[in-house]
Amino acid sequence: MLTEERYAKILSRLAEKKAVTVAELTELLGASEATVRRDLNALADLGRLNKVHGGATALSGVFTAAEEDVPTKSARFVAEKEAVARYAATLVSGDDFVFLDAGTTTERMIDFLPDSCAATFITNGFPHVQKLARRGLRVSMVGGQYKTVTEAVVGAQAVQDLGRYHFTKCFMGVNGITPEAGLTTPDTEEAVVKAEVVRRSYLCYALADHSKFGVVSSVTFAPLEKACVITDRLPDESYRSFTVIKEVSRP
């Protein structure tokens, strides 16, 4: 079989299944493992697929620059977000210094924190600081520009404020997740805040329902491997090659 024919068969199988193994391609092509690995490396260099340990995955191709407002986001995947938020809340310990990112799922986390929670919280989410304060929890808010659509504080001053902090854990909202683009969000000023938080956190958790996988938004704020992703359901098992994924059951 000619090289171009092998390439075409590999890409066709990827388009169908989204992920393939070297063993599977060896059988499909009637070629040696060494030949298949060379083909995968060549196609990866050409930008036609994503090479992973033991095989390859298809490139993600759903792009969006849109930013929905908070009421719209709150009405979507309600049960899934609740399951993710409920589990994430169990990861907060009494001595933690936590950054809680703006977002509908991170806000839902607050409802599941125990009354005995002694952690300290920093947030850029306007609803978050109000809800945390009503719960009697220790909370401060970063300064900066208020973004109406996401009800978040963003911009250069927020980044400057974050410069004095070192978080044990951060819980981040995300608009899109792919191996190639990593964790993405539509707004540049919000992205720089998120990136600074991730840089200043010992442990980073990205809270995402299953619809966020395979989506690329405008700006990358962290590579995928920087965060443990908590989700209700993982639609593509190949993501486990890049980072820790925790699936949680719906209530």
Short mmCIF file of C-alpha atoms in Angstrom, two decimals:
data_model
loop_
_atom_site.label_atom_id
_atom_site.label_comp_id
_atom_site.label_asym_id
_atom_site.label_seq_id
_atom_site.Cartn_x
_atom_site.Cartn_y
_atom_site.Cartn_z
CA MET A 1 0.00 0.00 0.00
CA LEU A 2 1.35 3.44 -0.92
CA THR A 3 2.12 5.96 1.81
CA GLU A 4 -0.64 8.32 0.63
CA GLU A 5 -3.15 5.47 0.79
CA ARG A 6 -2.15 4.63 4.34
CA TYR A 7 -2.49 8.30 5.32
CA ALA A 8 -5.98 8.44 3.79
CA LYS A 9 -7.10 5.29 5.64
CA ILE A 10 -5.71 6.55 8.95
CA LEU A 11 -7.47 9.91 8.62
CA SER A 12 -10.69 8.23 7.51
CA ARG A 13 -10.69 5.96 10.56
CA LEU A 14 -9.94 8.94 12.82
CA ALA A 15 -12.83 10.91 11.34
CA GLU A 16 -15.08 7.97 12.13
CA LYS A 17 -13.86 7.03 15.62
CA LYS A 18 -12.04 10.18 16.87
CA ALA A 19 -9.29 8.00 18.37
CA VAL A 20 -7.25 5.01 17.13
CA THR A 21 -4.51 2.78 18.51
CA VAL A 22 -1.34 1.62 16.81
CA ALA A 23 -2.53 -1.99 17.10
CA GLU A 24 -5.82 -1.16 15.41
CA LEU A 25 -4.08 0.63 12.54
CA THR A 26 -1.57 -2.19 12.12
CA GLU A 27 -4.45 -4.58 11.47
CA LEU A 28 -6.33 -2.08 9.29
CA LEU A 29 -3.35 -1.27 7.06
CA GLY A 30 -1.60 -4.64 7.06
CA ALA A 31 1.56 -2.76 8.01
CA SER A 32 4.16 -3.12 10.75
CA GLU A 33 3.96 -1.16 14.00
CA ALA A 34 7.09 0.73 13.01
CA THR A 35 5.46 1.84 9.74
CA VAL A 36 2.28 2.90 11.52
CA ARG A 37 4.23 4.90 14.10
CA ARG A 38 6.17 6.66 11.33
CA ASP A 39 2.91 7.47 9.55
CA LEU A 40 1.38 8.89 12.73
CA ASN A 41 4.46 11.00 13.41
CA ALA A 42 4.42 12.31 9.85
CA LEU A 43 0.70 13.17 9.99
CA ALA A 44 1.18 14.87 13.36
CA ASP A 45 4.01 16.97 11.89
CA LEU A 46 1.66 17.95 9.08
CA GLY A 47 -0.96 19.03 11.62
CA ARG A 48 -3.48 16.39 10.51
CA LEU A 49 -3.88 14.56 13.83
CA ASN A 50 -2.83 14.59 17.46
CA LYS A 51 -0.23 11.94 18.38
CA VAL A 52 -0.74 10.35 21.80
CA HIS A 53 0.87 7.43 23.60
CA GLY A 54 -0.13 4.23 21.79
CA GLY A 55 -2.07 5.90 18.98
CA ALA A 56 -3.65 9.14 17.82
CA THR A 57 -6.71 11.32 18.25
CA ALA A 58 -8.56 13.52 15.81
CA LEU A 59 -8.04 17.25 15.92
CA SER A 60 -10.85 19.12 17.63
CA GLY A 61 -12.79 21.41 15.37
CA VAL A 62 -15.69 23.14 17.16
CA PHE A 63 -14.74 26.80 17.54
CA THR A 64 -16.76 29.44 19.33
CA ALA A 65 -16.11 33.06 20.28
CA ALA A 66 -19.56 33.60 21.79
CA GLU A 67 -20.01 34.37 25.48
CA GLU A 68 -23.40 33.55 26.95
CA ASP A 69 -24.68 35.55 29.91
CA VAL A 70 -25.10 34.08 33.38
CA PRO A 71 -28.88 33.40 33.21
CA THR A 72 -28.43 31.52 29.91
CA LYS A 73 -25.56 29.42 31.28
CA SER A 74 -27.41 28.72 34.52
CA ALA A 75 -30.31 27.16 32.64
CA ARG A 76 -28.14 24.65 30.71
CA PHE A 77 -27.04 21.22 32.04
CA VAL A 78 -28.37 22.01 35.50
CA ALA A 79 -28.16 18.47 36.93
CA GLU A 80 -24.72 17.90 35.41
CA LYS A 81 -23.33 21.12 36.87
CA GLU A 82 -24.80 20.28 40.26
CA ALA A 83 -23.05 16.89 40.28
CA VAL A 84 -19.72 18.48 39.36
CA ALA A 85 -20.13 21.25 41.95
CA ARG A 86 -21.15 18.82 44.70
CA TYR A 87 -18.01 16.73 44.19
CA ALA A 88 -15.73 19.77 43.86
CA ALA A 89 -16.95 21.09 47.21
CA THR A 90 -15.68 17.92 48.92
CA LEU A 91 -12.14 18.82 47.80
CA VAL A 92 -12.02 21.95 49.97
CA SER A 93 -10.22 21.39 53.27
CA GLY A 94 -10.31 23.53 56.39
CA ASP A 95 -6.81 24.93 55.96
CA ASP A 96 -7.12 25.68 52.23
CA PHE A 97 -6.57 29.07 50.67
CA VAL A 98 -8.89 28.82 47.67
CA PHE A 99 -9.46 30.83 44.51
CA LEU A 100 -13.01 30.39 43.28
CA ASP A 101 -13.34 31.51 39.68
CA ALA A 102 -16.38 33.30 38.28
CA GLY A 103 -18.85 30.93 36.62
CA THR A 104 -22.14 29.16 37.15
CA THR A 105 -20.67 25.80 38.21
CA THR A 106 -18.14 27.33 40.61
CA GLU A 107 -20.93 29.43 42.14
CA ARG A 108 -22.99 26.26 42.65
CA MET A 109 -20.07 24.80 44.66
CA ILE A 110 -20.78 27.23 47.47
CA ASP A 111 -24.13 25.58 48.21
CA PHE A 112 -22.38 22.29 49.00
CA LEU A 113 -19.63 23.59 51.30
CA PRO A 114 -20.23 22.36 54.86
CA ASP A 115 -21.24 24.80 57.57
CA SER A 116 -18.01 23.91 59.36
CA CYS A 117 -15.85 24.97 56.37
CA ALA A 118 -12.86 26.99 57.65
CA ALA A 119 -11.15 27.63 54.31
CA THR A 120 -10.38 31.15 53.09
CA PHE A 121 -11.68 32.17 49.67
CA ILE A 122 -10.59 34.72 47.09
CA THR A 123 -12.88 35.23 44.11
CA ASN A 124 -13.47 37.42 41.07
CA GLY A 125 -17.13 36.40 40.85
CA PHE A 126 -19.59 39.03 42.07
CA PRO A 127 -22.37 36.53 42.94
CA HIS A 128 -19.74 34.31 44.57
CA VAL A 129 -18.53 36.89 47.09
CA GLN A 130 -22.12 37.67 48.09
CA LYS A 131 -23.06 34.02 48.53
CA LEU A 132 -19.86 33.15 50.44
CA ALA A 133 -20.38 36.13 52.75
CA ARG A 134 -24.00 35.11 53.43
CA ARG A 135 -22.70 31.67 54.40
CA GLY A 136 -20.41 33.36 56.95
CA LEU A 137 -17.26 32.14 55.16
CA ARG A 138 -14.01 34.11 54.97
CA VAL A 139 -13.88 35.75 51.55
CA SER A 140 -12.16 38.61 49.71
CA MET A 141 -12.71 39.87 46.18
CA VAL A 142 -10.04 41.01 43.74
CA GLY A 143 -10.33 44.52 42.36
CA GLY A 144 -10.60 45.41 38.71
CA GLN A 145 -13.03 45.96 35.84
CA TYR A 146 -16.52 44.50 36.20
CA LYS A 147 -17.65 42.40 33.22
CA THR A 148 -21.44 42.41 33.08
CA VAL A 149 -21.94 39.34 30.87
CA THR A 150 -20.14 36.93 33.21
CA GLU A 151 -20.55 38.99 36.43
CA ALA A 152 -16.77 38.74 36.90
CA VAL A 153 -13.97 41.15 37.81
CA VAL A 154 -11.26 41.09 35.14
CA GLY A 155 -8.39 43.10 33.70
CA ALA A 156 -4.97 44.38 34.67
CA GLN A 157 -5.84 45.46 38.21
CA ALA A 158 -7.25 42.03 38.98
CA VAL A 159 -4.00 40.44 37.79
CA GLN A 160 -2.02 42.89 39.91
CA ASP A 161 -4.10 42.06 42.99
CA LEU A 162 -3.51 38.35 42.44
CA GLY A 163 0.26 38.92 42.54
CA ARG A 164 0.30 38.76 46.33
CA TYR A 165 -1.50 35.44 46.63
CA HIS A 166 -0.44 31.79 46.58
CA PHE A 167 -3.40 29.41 46.49
CA THR A 168 -3.48 25.85 47.73
CA LYS A 169 -6.32 25.13 45.26
CA CYS A 170 -8.21 26.89 42.53
CA PHE A 171 -11.52 25.91 40.96
CA MET A 172 -11.82 27.30 37.44
CA GLY A 173 -14.65 27.75 35.00
CA VAL A 174 -13.93 26.95 31.36
CA ASN A 175 -15.68 27.45 28.02
CA GLY A 176 -13.77 24.88 25.96
CA ILE A 177 -11.38 21.95 26.44
CA THR A 178 -9.23 20.26 23.80
CA PRO A 179 -5.81 18.60 23.89
CA GLU A 180 -4.43 21.05 21.33
CA ALA A 181 -5.82 24.36 22.64
CA GLY A 182 -6.04 23.37 26.30
CA LEU A 183 -8.44 25.29 28.56
CA THR A 184 -10.03 28.20 26.71
CA THR A 185 -12.32 31.18 27.28
CA PRO A 186 -13.72 33.84 24.92
CA ASP A 187 -12.42 37.03 26.57
CA THR A 188 -8.75 38.13 26.62
CA GLU A 189 -8.99 40.08 29.87
CA GLU A 190 -10.73 37.22 31.63
CA ALA A 191 -8.13 34.81 30.25
CA VAL A 192 -5.20 36.71 31.76
CA VAL A 193 -6.87 36.58 35.17
CA LYS A 194 -7.46 32.85 34.86
CA ALA A 195 -3.88 32.25 33.69
CA GLU A 196 -2.47 34.16 36.66
CA VAL A 197 -4.62 32.16 39.08
CA VAL A 198 -3.50 28.84 37.59
CA ARG A 199 0.13 29.98 37.81
CA ARG A 200 -0.31 30.81 41.49
CA SER A 201 -2.12 27.62 42.51
CA TYR A 202 -0.61 24.41 43.86
CA LEU A 203 -3.60 22.37 42.64
CA CYS A 204 -5.91 23.40 39.83
CA TYR A 205 -9.35 21.97 39.11
CA ALA A 206 -11.34 22.78 35.98
CA LEU A 207 -15.09 22.31 36.40
CA ALA A 208 -16.75 21.38 33.12
CA ASP A 209 -19.87 19.55 32.02
CA HIS A 210 -19.46 17.18 29.06
CA SER A 211 -20.46 19.82 26.48
CA LYS A 212 -17.17 21.69 26.99
CA PHE A 213 -15.02 18.88 25.56
CA GLY A 214 -14.01 19.26 21.92
CA VAL A 215 -14.76 22.98 21.98
CA VAL A 216 -12.15 25.70 21.36
CA SER A 217 -12.86 29.24 22.50
CA SER A 218 -10.86 32.34 21.57
CA VAL A 219 -8.10 32.42 24.21
CA THR A 220 -6.07 29.67 25.94
CA PHE A 221 -5.47 30.32 29.64
CA ALA A 222 -3.77 27.00 30.54
CA PRO A 223 -2.61 23.79 28.87
CA LEU A 224 -4.82 20.79 29.57
CA GLU A 225 -2.23 19.03 31.73
CA LYS A 226 -2.20 21.91 34.25
CA ALA A 227 -5.62 21.00 35.65
CA CYS A 228 -7.55 18.04 36.92
CA VAL A 229 -10.86 18.16 35.06
CA ILE A 230 -14.04 17.35 36.99
CA THR A 231 -16.93 16.49 34.69
CA ASP A 232 -20.24 14.66 34.72
CA ARG A 233 -19.28 12.52 31.72
CA LEU A 234 -16.18 12.23 29.54
CA PRO A 235 -17.25 11.96 25.87
CA ASP A 236 -13.79 10.97 24.59
CA GLU A 237 -11.55 8.60 26.57
CA SER A 238 -8.44 9.88 24.77
CA TYR A 239 -8.44 12.91 27.07
CA ARG A 240 -7.14 10.69 29.86
CA SER A 241 -3.80 10.62 28.01
CA PHE A 242 -3.32 14.30 28.79
CA THR A 243 -4.49 14.87 32.35
CA VAL A 244 -6.47 13.50 35.29
CA ILE A 245 -10.20 13.32 34.57
CA LYS A 246 -12.74 12.75 37.35
CA GLU A 247 -16.22 11.71 36.25
CA VAL A 248 -18.99 12.17 38.79
CA SER A 249 -22.52 10.80 38.83
CA ARG A 250 -25.56 12.99 38.51
CA PRO A 251 -27.59 13.24 41.76
#
